[in-house]
CSV table of C-alpha atoms in Angstrom, one decimal:
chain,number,residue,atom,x,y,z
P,1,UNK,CA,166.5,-28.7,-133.5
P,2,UNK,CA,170.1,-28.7,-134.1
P,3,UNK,CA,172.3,-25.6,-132.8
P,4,UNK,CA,175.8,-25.2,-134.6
P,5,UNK,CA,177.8,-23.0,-133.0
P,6,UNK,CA,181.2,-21.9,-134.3
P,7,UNK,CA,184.0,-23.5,-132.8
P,8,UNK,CA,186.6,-21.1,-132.3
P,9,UNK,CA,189.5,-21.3,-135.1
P,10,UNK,CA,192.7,-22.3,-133.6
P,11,UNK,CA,196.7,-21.7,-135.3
P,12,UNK,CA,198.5,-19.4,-136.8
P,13,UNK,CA,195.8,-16.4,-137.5
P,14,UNK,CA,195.1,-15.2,-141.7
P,15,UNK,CA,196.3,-12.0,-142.8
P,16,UNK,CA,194.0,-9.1,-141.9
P,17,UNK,CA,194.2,-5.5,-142.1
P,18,UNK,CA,196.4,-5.2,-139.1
P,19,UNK,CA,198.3,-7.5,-139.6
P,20,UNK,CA,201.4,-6.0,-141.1
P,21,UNK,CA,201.5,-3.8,-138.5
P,22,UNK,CA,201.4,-6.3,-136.0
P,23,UNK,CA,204.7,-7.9,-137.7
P,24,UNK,CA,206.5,-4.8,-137.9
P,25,UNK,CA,206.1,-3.6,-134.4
P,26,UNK,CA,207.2,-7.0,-133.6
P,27,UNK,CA,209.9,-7.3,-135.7
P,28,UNK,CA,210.9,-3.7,-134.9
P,29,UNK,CA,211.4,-4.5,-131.0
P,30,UNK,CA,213.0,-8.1,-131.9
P,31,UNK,CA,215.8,-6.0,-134.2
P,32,UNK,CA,215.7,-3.3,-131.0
P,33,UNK,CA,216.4,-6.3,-128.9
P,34,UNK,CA,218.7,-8.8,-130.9
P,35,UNK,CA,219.9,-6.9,-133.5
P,36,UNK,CA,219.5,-8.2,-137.0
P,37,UNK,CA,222.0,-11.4,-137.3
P,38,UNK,CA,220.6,-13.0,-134.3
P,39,UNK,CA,216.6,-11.7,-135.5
P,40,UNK,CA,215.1,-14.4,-137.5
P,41,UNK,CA,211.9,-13.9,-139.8
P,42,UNK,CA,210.2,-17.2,-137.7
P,43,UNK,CA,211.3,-15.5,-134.4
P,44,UNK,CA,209.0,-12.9,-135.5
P,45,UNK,CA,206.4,-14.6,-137.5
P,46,UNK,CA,205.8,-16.8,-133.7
P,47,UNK,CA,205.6,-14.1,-131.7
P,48,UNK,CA,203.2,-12.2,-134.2
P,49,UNK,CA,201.2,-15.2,-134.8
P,50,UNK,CA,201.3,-15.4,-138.0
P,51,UNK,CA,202.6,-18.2,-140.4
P,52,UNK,CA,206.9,-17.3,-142.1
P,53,UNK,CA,205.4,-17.5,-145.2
P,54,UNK,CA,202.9,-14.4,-144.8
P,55,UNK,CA,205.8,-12.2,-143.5
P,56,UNK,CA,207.4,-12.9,-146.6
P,57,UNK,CA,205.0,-12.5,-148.5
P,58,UNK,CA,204.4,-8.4,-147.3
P,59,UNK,CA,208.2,-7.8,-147.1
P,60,UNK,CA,209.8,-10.2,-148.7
P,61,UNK,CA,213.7,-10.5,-147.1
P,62,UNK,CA,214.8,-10.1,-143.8
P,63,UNK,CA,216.6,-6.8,-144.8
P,64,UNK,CA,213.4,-5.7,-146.4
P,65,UNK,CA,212.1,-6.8,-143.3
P,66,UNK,CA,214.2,-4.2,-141.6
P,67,UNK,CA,213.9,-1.1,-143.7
P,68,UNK,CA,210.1,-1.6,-143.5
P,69,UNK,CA,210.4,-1.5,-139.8
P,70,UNK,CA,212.8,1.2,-139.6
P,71,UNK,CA,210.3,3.5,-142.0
P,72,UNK,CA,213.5,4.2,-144.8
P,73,UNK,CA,211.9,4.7,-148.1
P,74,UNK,CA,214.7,3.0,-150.1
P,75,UNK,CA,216.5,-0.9,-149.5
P,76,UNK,CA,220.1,0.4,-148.4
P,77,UNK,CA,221.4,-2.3,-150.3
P,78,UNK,CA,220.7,-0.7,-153.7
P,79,UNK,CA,222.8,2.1,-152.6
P,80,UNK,CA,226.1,0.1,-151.4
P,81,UNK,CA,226.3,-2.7,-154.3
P,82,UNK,CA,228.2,0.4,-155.6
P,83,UNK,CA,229.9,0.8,-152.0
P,84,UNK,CA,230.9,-3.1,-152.9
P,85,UNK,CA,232.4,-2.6,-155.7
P,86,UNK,CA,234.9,0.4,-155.1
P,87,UNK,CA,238.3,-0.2,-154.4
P,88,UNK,CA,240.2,-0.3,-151.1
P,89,UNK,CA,241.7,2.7,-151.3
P,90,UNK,CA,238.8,4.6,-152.7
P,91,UNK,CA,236.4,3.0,-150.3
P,92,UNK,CA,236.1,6.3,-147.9
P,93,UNK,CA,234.8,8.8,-150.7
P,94,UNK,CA,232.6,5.9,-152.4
P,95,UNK,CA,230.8,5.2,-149.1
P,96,UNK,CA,230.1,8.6,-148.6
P,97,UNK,CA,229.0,10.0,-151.8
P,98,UNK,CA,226.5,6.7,-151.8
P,99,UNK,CA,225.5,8.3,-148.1
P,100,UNK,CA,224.9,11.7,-149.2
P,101,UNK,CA,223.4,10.7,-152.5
P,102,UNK,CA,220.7,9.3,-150.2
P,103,UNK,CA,220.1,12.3,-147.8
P,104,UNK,CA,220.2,14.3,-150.9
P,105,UNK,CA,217.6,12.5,-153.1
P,106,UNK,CA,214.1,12.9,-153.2
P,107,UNK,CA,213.5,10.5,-150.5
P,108,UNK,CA,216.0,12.2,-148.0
P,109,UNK,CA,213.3,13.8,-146.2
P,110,UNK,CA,212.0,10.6,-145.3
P,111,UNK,CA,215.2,9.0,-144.4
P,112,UNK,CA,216.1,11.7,-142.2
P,113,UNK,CA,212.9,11.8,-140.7
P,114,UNK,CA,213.4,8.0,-139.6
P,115,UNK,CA,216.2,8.7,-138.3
P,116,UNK,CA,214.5,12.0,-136.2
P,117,UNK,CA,212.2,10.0,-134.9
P,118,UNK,CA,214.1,7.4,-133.8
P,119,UNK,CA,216.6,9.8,-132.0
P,120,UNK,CA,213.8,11.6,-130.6
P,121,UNK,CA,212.0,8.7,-129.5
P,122,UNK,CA,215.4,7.2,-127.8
P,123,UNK,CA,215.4,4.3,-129.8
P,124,UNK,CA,219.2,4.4,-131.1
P,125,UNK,CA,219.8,0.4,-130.8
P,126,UNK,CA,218.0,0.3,-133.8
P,127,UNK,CA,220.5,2.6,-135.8
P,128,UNK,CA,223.4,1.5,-134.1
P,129,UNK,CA,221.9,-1.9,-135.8
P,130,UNK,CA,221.2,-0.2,-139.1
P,131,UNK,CA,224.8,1.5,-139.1
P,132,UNK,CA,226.7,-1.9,-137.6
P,133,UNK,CA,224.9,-4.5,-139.5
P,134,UNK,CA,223.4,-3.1,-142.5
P,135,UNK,CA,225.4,-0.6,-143.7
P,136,UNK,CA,228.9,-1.4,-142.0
P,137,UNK,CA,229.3,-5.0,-141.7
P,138,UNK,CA,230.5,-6.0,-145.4
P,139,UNK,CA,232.9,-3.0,-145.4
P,140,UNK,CA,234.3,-4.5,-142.0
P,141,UNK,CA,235.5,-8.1,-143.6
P,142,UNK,CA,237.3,-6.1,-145.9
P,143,UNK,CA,239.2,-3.8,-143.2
P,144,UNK,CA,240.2,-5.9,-140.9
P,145,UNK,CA,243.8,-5.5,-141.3
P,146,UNK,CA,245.7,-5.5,-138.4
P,147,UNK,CA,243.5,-8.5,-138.0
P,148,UNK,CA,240.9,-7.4,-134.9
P,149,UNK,CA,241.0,-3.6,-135.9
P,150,UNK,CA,237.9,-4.2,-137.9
P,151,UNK,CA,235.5,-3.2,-135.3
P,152,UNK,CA,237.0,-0.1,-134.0
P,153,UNK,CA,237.3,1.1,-137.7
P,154,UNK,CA,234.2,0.4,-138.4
P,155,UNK,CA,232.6,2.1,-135.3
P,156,UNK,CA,234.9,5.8,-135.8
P,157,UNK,CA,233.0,5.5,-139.5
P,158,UNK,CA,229.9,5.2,-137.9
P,159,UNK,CA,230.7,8.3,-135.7
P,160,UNK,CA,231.2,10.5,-138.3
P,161,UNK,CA,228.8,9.2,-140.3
P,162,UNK,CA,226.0,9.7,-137.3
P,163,UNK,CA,227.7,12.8,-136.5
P,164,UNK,CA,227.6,14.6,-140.3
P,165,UNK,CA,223.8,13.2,-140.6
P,166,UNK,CA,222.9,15.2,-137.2
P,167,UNK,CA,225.2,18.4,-138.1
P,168,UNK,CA,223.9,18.5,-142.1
P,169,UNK,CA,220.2,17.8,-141.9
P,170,UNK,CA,219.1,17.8,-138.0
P,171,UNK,CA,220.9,20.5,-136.5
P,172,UNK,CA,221.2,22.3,-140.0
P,173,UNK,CA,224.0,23.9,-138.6
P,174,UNK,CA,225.8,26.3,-141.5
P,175,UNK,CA,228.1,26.5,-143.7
P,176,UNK,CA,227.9,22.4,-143.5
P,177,UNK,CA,223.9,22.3,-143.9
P,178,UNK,CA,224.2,23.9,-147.3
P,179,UNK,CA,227.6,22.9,-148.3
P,180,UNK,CA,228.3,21.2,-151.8
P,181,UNK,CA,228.4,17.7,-151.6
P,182,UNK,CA,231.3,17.2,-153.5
P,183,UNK,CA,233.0,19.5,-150.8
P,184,UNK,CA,231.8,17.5,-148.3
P,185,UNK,CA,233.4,14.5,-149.9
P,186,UNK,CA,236.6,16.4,-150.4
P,187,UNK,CA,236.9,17.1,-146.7
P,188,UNK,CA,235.8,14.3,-144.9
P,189,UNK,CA,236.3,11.1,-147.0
P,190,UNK,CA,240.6,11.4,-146.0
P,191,UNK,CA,238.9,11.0,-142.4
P,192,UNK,CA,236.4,8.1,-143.5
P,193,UNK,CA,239.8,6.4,-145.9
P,194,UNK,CA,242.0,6.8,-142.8
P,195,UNK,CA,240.0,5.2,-140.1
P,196,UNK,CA,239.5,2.1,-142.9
P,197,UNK,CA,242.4,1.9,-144.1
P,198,UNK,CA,245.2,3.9,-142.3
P,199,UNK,CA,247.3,3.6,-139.0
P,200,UNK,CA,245.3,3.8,-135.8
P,201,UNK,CA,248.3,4.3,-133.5
């Protein structure tokens, strides 16, 4: 009598139940880690053991990659093609109202949930990445004038940016929590415009 036992299967392992979580807790501590210019989708796929092809084929892009991982409801990119096409000098209040159109919308709860978690759970080097490489970086190529100012504009955005998200919706603190948004706009895109697009001295 002939016994066959099964040999045990050896590669890159098929997609089961868990494992898109598996490649989102990896690719969410590779992002932590690397950021997402120097993250790679094989990077991930290797150390998840899974083959490129299967973590595009649950999300798709590496950006879609990203949002998955960082739990926001909507691709950020939808929101700034509009950010993209403003001009220069209108780039402040465009980039805001596309900011506060998303905290506002019916998936703002879940956005700034992400974000709650993420503070509360101390894991800011994934929104510094989100602010500085997602949101951030496309408006820094166009700001970079006194050539090398780009980065330092870019990061007093983020700070108010970070800092109106935790007043508005985290803290709740008042008048701001409940404050119009186009008042909002009014009185802190000239801040946003300036540290773009104005004189840093």
């Amino acid at each position: 009598m002939i016994v066959v036992t099964e040999q045990p299967r050896t590669g890159r392992r098929p997609g089961r139940p868990d494992t898109r979580e598996t490649i989102l807790a990896v690719a969410r501590a590779k992002f932590a880690a690397a950021g997402f210019d120097k993250t790679s989708v094989r990077a991930i796929a290797t150390q998840a053991g899974v083959d490129s092809a299967l973590v595009h084929h649950y999300f798709g892009t590496k950006r879609e990659l990203f949002v998955a991982a960082i739990a926001l409801p909507t691709d950020p990119s939808k929101v700034l093609d509009r950010v993209a096409a403003a001009d220069l000098e209108e780039l402040g209040a465009t980039l805001l109202g596309a900011v506060l159109a998303v905290w506002d919308s019916e998936n703002g709860e879940s956005v700034i949930a992400a974000f709650r978690g993420m503070i509360s759970g101390g894991d800011t080097t994934l929104i510094s990445t989100f602010l500085m490489q997602i949101v951030l970086k496309d408006i820094a190529d166009r700001v970079d004038e006194p050539q090398g100012s780009a980065p330092l504009r870019v990061n007093l955005v983020a700070s108010q940016m970070a800092g109106l998200l935790v007043t508005r919706h985290i803290l709740e603190l008042e008048p701001l929590a409940s404050m119009p948004t186009e008042r909002i706009i009014a009185s802190v895109a000239p801040t946003l415009q300036r540290y773009l697009t104005g004189d840093l001295d």
